Amino acid sequence: MHPDTLTRFRPIRFAVLMYAALSFGAAQAAEEDVVMYKDPNCGCCGQWAEHLRTNGFSVQEVATRDMAAIKREAGLPPELASCHTARVGGYVVEGHVPAADIRRLLAERPSVAGLSAPGMPLGSPGMEGPYPAESYRVLSFESDGRTAVFAEH
């Protein structure tokens, strides 16, 4: 082999490695892109979005007056409803689910439709305030309506 052979191919090898690194970064970034549907008059939804942004997620807020249709299209069982509905990494995330739980969901990739923090638990992300925080559960749910406890807070 000629001594210049390795030198000549070094830029190509570098380009391939850079492409692979950028592709991985883009895939990871896309995994953390959150699209959140909310009522235009809801303040706590924006606070939850800020909680996610603070924790490294990219959040697109979509205001809509037809949240019932969004929840139906997402296959969300009515008993799991909260004020906002989001999509991230192929999952539905309903309500004030902490960013750490979403990270765990994306890391473990369980065979579920999504997560929900039903209602609006006091002290959950976006629902902080001067009142005492309450304990609450984040539930995983499947498209057939079955649920399981994913996390307790």
PDB file of C-alpha atoms in Angstrom:
ATOM      1  CA  MET A   1       0.000   0.000   0.000  1.00  0.00           C
ATOM      2  CA  HIS A   2       1.300   3.440  -0.894  1.00  0.00           C
ATOM      3  CA  PRO A   3       1.991   5.660   2.184  1.00  0.00           C
ATOM      4  CA  ASP A   4      -0.320   8.413   0.857  1.00  0.00           C
ATOM      5  CA  THR A   5      -3.313   6.060   0.656  1.00  0.00           C
ATOM      6  CA  LEU A   6      -4.322   6.545   4.311  1.00  0.00           C
ATOM      7  CA  THR A   7      -3.848  10.302   4.094  1.00  0.00           C
ATOM      8  CA  ARG A   8      -5.980  10.553   0.942  1.00  0.00           C
ATOM      9  CA  PHE A   9      -8.927   8.742   2.565  1.00  0.00           C
ATOM     10  CA  ARG A  10      -8.775  10.558   5.908  1.00  0.00           C
ATOM     11  CA  PRO A  11     -11.165  13.379   4.766  1.00  0.00           C
ATOM     12  CA  ILE A  12     -13.684  10.802   3.541  1.00  0.00           C
ATOM     13  CA  ARG A  13     -13.480   8.860   6.794  1.00  0.00           C
ATOM     14  CA  PHE A  14     -13.919  12.131   8.741  1.00  0.00           C
ATOM     15  CA  ALA A  15     -16.980  13.037   6.637  1.00  0.00           C
ATOM     16  CA  VAL A  16     -18.559   9.630   7.269  1.00  0.00           C
ATOM     17  CA  LEU A  17     -17.973   9.912  11.022  1.00  0.00           C
ATOM     18  CA  MET A  18     -19.400  13.452  11.103  1.00  0.00           C
ATOM     19  CA  TYR A  19     -22.494  12.337   9.165  1.00  0.00           C
ATOM     20  CA  ALA A  20     -23.043   9.477  11.615  1.00  0.00           C
ATOM     21  CA  ALA A  21     -22.654  11.787  14.610  1.00  0.00           C
ATOM     22  CA  LEU A  22     -25.026  14.389  13.168  1.00  0.00           C
ATOM     23  CA  SER A  23     -27.580  11.740  12.246  1.00  0.00           C
ATOM     24  CA  PHE A  24     -27.501  10.338  15.785  1.00  0.00           C
ATOM     25  CA  GLY A  25     -27.849  13.855  17.214  1.00  0.00           C
ATOM     26  CA  ALA A  26     -30.793  14.610  14.913  1.00  0.00           C
ATOM     27  CA  ALA A  27     -32.501  11.357  15.883  1.00  0.00           C
ATOM     28  CA  GLN A  28     -31.969  12.103  19.563  1.00  0.00           C
ATOM     29  CA  ALA A  29     -33.259  15.676  19.116  1.00  0.00           C
ATOM     30  CA  ALA A  30     -36.346  14.437  17.267  1.00  0.00           C
ATOM     31  CA  GLU A  31     -36.978  12.020  20.143  1.00  0.00           C
ATOM     32  CA  GLU A  32     -37.134  15.014  22.469  1.00  0.00           C
ATOM     33  CA  ASP A  33     -39.444  17.138  20.318  1.00  0.00           C
ATOM     34  CA  VAL A  34     -42.754  17.574  22.116  1.00  0.00           C
ATOM     35  CA  VAL A  35     -45.934  18.842  20.454  1.00  0.00           C
ATOM     36  CA  MET A  36     -48.364  19.978  23.134  1.00  0.00           C
ATOM     37  CA  TYR A  37     -52.028  20.750  22.436  1.00  0.00           C
ATOM     38  CA  LYS A  38     -53.668  23.106  24.917  1.00  0.00           C
ATOM     39  CA  ASP A  39     -56.595  25.419  25.368  1.00  0.00           C
ATOM     40  CA  PRO A  40     -55.467  28.957  24.464  1.00  0.00           C
ATOM     41  CA  ASN A  41     -56.600  30.272  27.877  1.00  0.00           C
ATOM     42  CA  CYS A  42     -54.782  27.724  30.042  1.00  0.00           C
ATOM     43  CA  GLY A  43     -51.827  29.052  32.052  1.00  0.00           C
ATOM     44  CA  CYS A  44     -50.655  25.848  33.713  1.00  0.00           C
ATOM     45  CA  CYS A  45     -50.051  24.216  30.314  1.00  0.00           C
ATOM     46  CA  GLY A  46     -47.443  26.834  29.470  1.00  0.00           C
ATOM     47  CA  GLN A  47     -45.790  26.287  32.847  1.00  0.00           C
ATOM     48  CA  TRP A  48     -45.578  22.530  32.123  1.00  0.00           C
ATOM     49  CA  ALA A  49     -44.020  23.332  28.726  1.00  0.00           C
ATOM     50  CA  GLU A  50     -41.419  25.492  30.507  1.00  0.00           C
ATOM     51  CA  HIS A  51     -40.690  22.602  32.896  1.00  0.00           C
ATOM     52  CA  LEU A  52     -39.968  20.388  29.877  1.00  0.00           C
ATOM     53  CA  ARG A  53     -37.798  23.045  28.198  1.00  0.00           C
ATOM     54  CA  THR A  54     -35.808  23.469  31.410  1.00  0.00           C
ATOM     55  CA  ASN A  55     -35.222  19.715  31.285  1.00  0.00           C
ATOM     56  CA  GLY A  56     -33.900  19.686  27.710  1.00  0.00           C
ATOM     57  CA  PHE A  57     -37.012  19.087  25.625  1.00  0.00           C
ATOM     58  CA  SER A  58     -38.048  21.159  22.633  1.00  0.00           C
ATOM     59  CA  VAL A  59     -41.744  22.044  23.001  1.00  0.00           C
ATOM     60  CA  GLN A  60     -44.115  23.319  20.345  1.00  0.00           C
ATOM     61  CA  GLU A  61     -47.317  24.672  21.888  1.00  0.00           C
ATOM     62  CA  VAL A  62     -50.439  24.357  19.728  1.00  0.00           C
ATOM     63  CA  ALA A  63     -53.485  26.264  20.936  1.00  0.00           C
ATOM     64  CA  THR A  64     -56.845  24.693  20.083  1.00  0.00           C
ATOM     65  CA  ARG A  65     -60.385  25.106  21.322  1.00  0.00           C
ATOM     66  CA  ASP A  66     -61.230  21.464  20.526  1.00  0.00           C
ATOM     67  CA  MET A  67     -59.237  19.522  23.105  1.00  0.00           C
ATOM     68  CA  ALA A  68     -61.920  16.816  23.180  1.00  0.00           C
ATOM     69  CA  ALA A  69     -61.140  15.963  19.541  1.00  0.00           C
ATOM     70  CA  ILE A  70     -57.376  15.927  20.244  1.00  0.00           C
ATOM     71  CA  LYS A  71     -57.898  13.521  23.154  1.00  0.00           C
ATOM     72  CA  ARG A  72     -60.186  11.266  21.073  1.00  0.00           C
ATOM     73  CA  GLU A  73     -57.663  11.163  18.205  1.00  0.00           C
ATOM     74  CA  ALA A  74     -54.921  10.294  20.707  1.00  0.00           C
ATOM     75  CA  GLY A  75     -56.995   7.355  21.989  1.00  0.00           C
ATOM     76  CA  LEU A  76     -56.960   8.745  25.508  1.00  0.00           C
ATOM     77  CA  PRO A  77     -59.436   7.065  27.886  1.00  0.00           C
ATOM     78  CA  PRO A  78     -61.681   9.815  29.371  1.00  0.00           C
ATOM     79  CA  GLU A  79     -60.818   8.870  32.975  1.00  0.00           C
ATOM     80  CA  LEU A  80     -57.149   9.727  32.284  1.00  0.00           C
ATOM     81  CA  ALA A  81     -57.822  13.226  30.953  1.00  0.00           C
ATOM     82  CA  SER A  82     -56.096  16.379  32.125  1.00  0.00           C
ATOM     83  CA  CYS A  83     -55.829  19.845  30.615  1.00  0.00           C
ATOM     84  CA  HIS A  84     -53.244  19.311  27.853  1.00  0.00           C
ATOM     85  CA  THR A  85     -52.246  16.472  25.536  1.00  0.00           C
ATOM     86  CA  ALA A  86     -48.777  16.049  24.074  1.00  0.00           C
ATOM     87  CA  ARG A  87     -46.995  13.743  21.652  1.00  0.00           C
ATOM     88  CA  VAL A  88     -43.349  12.791  22.007  1.00  0.00           C
ATOM     89  CA  GLY A  89     -41.333   9.910  20.584  1.00  0.00           C
ATOM     90  CA  GLY A  90     -44.447   8.144  19.299  1.00  0.00           C
ATOM     91  CA  TYR A  91     -46.208   8.323  22.677  1.00  0.00           C
ATOM     92  CA  VAL A  92     -49.109  10.343  24.089  1.00  0.00           C
ATOM     93  CA  VAL A  93     -48.371  12.279  27.287  1.00  0.00           C
ATOM     94  CA  GLU A  94     -51.443  13.587  29.087  1.00  0.00           C
ATOM     95  CA  GLY A  95     -51.307  16.249  31.745  1.00  0.00           C
ATOM     96  CA  HIS A  96     -48.629  17.255  34.204  1.00  0.00           C
ATOM     97  CA  VAL A  97     -46.240  14.309  33.776  1.00  0.00           C
ATOM     98  CA  PRO A  98     -42.738  15.142  35.075  1.00  0.00           C
ATOM     99  CA  ALA A  99     -39.904  15.366  32.540  1.00  0.00           C
ATOM    100  CA  ALA A 100     -38.028  12.576  34.357  1.00  0.00           C
ATOM    101  CA  ASP A 101     -40.924  10.186  33.704  1.00  0.00           C
ATOM    102  CA  ILE A 102     -40.954  11.131  30.017  1.00  0.00           C
ATOM    103  CA  ARG A 103     -37.188  10.534  29.820  1.00  0.00           C
ATOM    104  CA  ARG A 104     -37.682   7.105  31.396  1.00  0.00           C
ATOM    105  CA  LEU A 105     -40.497   6.331  28.933  1.00  0.00           C
ATOM    106  CA  LEU A 106     -38.269   7.254  25.986  1.00  0.00           C
ATOM    107  CA  ALA A 107     -35.324   5.274  27.373  1.00  0.00           C
ATOM    108  CA  GLU A 108     -37.275   2.113  28.207  1.00  0.00           C
ATOM    109  CA  ARG A 109     -39.644   2.242  25.187  1.00  0.00           C
ATOM    110  CA  PRO A 110     -42.400   0.103  26.778  1.00  0.00           C
ATOM    111  CA  SER A 111     -45.215  -1.184  24.600  1.00  0.00           C
ATOM    112  CA  VAL A 112     -47.808   1.339  25.794  1.00  0.00           C
ATOM    113  CA  ALA A 113     -49.740   4.164  24.148  1.00  0.00           C
ATOM    114  CA  GLY A 114     -48.519   6.730  26.640  1.00  0.00           C
ATOM    115  CA  LEU A 115     -48.477   8.256  30.105  1.00  0.00           C
ATOM    116  CA  SER A 116     -51.015  10.278  32.047  1.00  0.00           C
ATOM    117  CA  ALA A 117     -51.105  12.278  35.253  1.00  0.00           C
ATOM    118  CA  PRO A 118     -54.934  12.328  35.471  1.00  0.00           C
ATOM    119  CA  GLY A 119     -56.571  15.521  36.648  1.00  0.00           C
ATOM    120  CA  MET A 120     -54.349  18.379  37.710  1.00  0.00           C
ATOM    121  CA  PRO A 121     -52.388  17.213  40.778  1.00  0.00           C
ATOM    122  CA  LEU A 122     -51.245  20.044  43.039  1.00  0.00           C
ATOM    123  CA  GLY A 123     -47.463  20.260  43.112  1.00  0.00           C
ATOM    124  CA  SER A 124     -46.949  18.459  39.792  1.00  0.00           C
ATOM    125  CA  PRO A 125     -44.884  20.293  37.121  1.00  0.00           C
ATOM    126  CA  GLY A 126     -46.885  23.337  36.070  1.00  0.00           C
ATOM    127  CA  MET A 127     -49.167  23.073  39.098  1.00  0.00           C
ATOM    128  CA  GLU A 128     -46.731  24.324  41.730  1.00  0.00           C
ATOM    129  CA  GLY A 129     -47.945  26.997  44.080  1.00  0.00           C
ATOM    130  CA  PRO A 130     -48.287  28.145  47.666  1.00  0.00           C
ATOM    131  CA  TYR A 131     -50.584  25.235  48.518  1.00  0.00           C
ATOM    132  CA  PRO A 132     -49.248  21.897  49.776  1.00  0.00           C
ATOM    133  CA  ALA A 133     -48.287  19.399  47.073  1.00  0.00           C
ATOM    134  CA  GLU A 134     -50.345  16.234  46.908  1.00  0.00           C
ATOM    135  CA  SER A 135     -49.076  12.768  46.101  1.00  0.00           C
ATOM    136  CA  TYR A 136     -50.086  11.494  42.688  1.00  0.00           C
ATOM    137  CA  ARG A 137     -49.467   8.680  40.265  1.00  0.00           C
ATOM    138  CA  VAL A 138     -48.371   8.743  36.667  1.00  0.00           C
ATOM    139  CA  LEU A 139     -50.119   5.938  34.826  1.00  0.00           C
ATOM    140  CA  SER A 140     -49.076   4.179  31.647  1.00  0.00           C
ATOM    141  CA  PHE A 141     -51.983   3.267  29.413  1.00  0.00           C
ATOM    142  CA  GLU A 142     -52.508   0.973  26.483  1.00  0.00           C
ATOM    143  CA  SER A 143     -54.723   1.501  23.449  1.00  0.00           C
ATOM    144  CA  ASP A 144     -57.268  -0.960  24.888  1.00  0.00           C
ATOM    145  CA  GLY A 145     -57.623   1.208  28.015  1.00  0.00           C
ATOM    146  CA  ARG A 146     -55.580  -0.908  30.428  1.00  0.00           C
ATOM    147  CA  THR A 147     -53.468   1.105  32.869  1.00  0.00           C
ATOM    148  CA  ALA A 148     -50.562   0.475  35.221  1.00  0.00           C
ATOM    149  CA  VAL A 149     -48.722   2.651  37.699  1.00  0.00           C
ATOM    150  CA  PHE A 150     -45.603   4.028  35.974  1.00  0.00           C
ATOM    151  CA  ALA A 151     -44.398   6.315  38.785  1.00  0.00           C
ATOM    152  CA  GLU A 152     -45.526   7.696  42.134  1.00  0.00           C
ATOM    153  CA  HIS A 153     -44.787  11.238  43.254  1.00  0.00           C
TER     154      HIS A 153
END
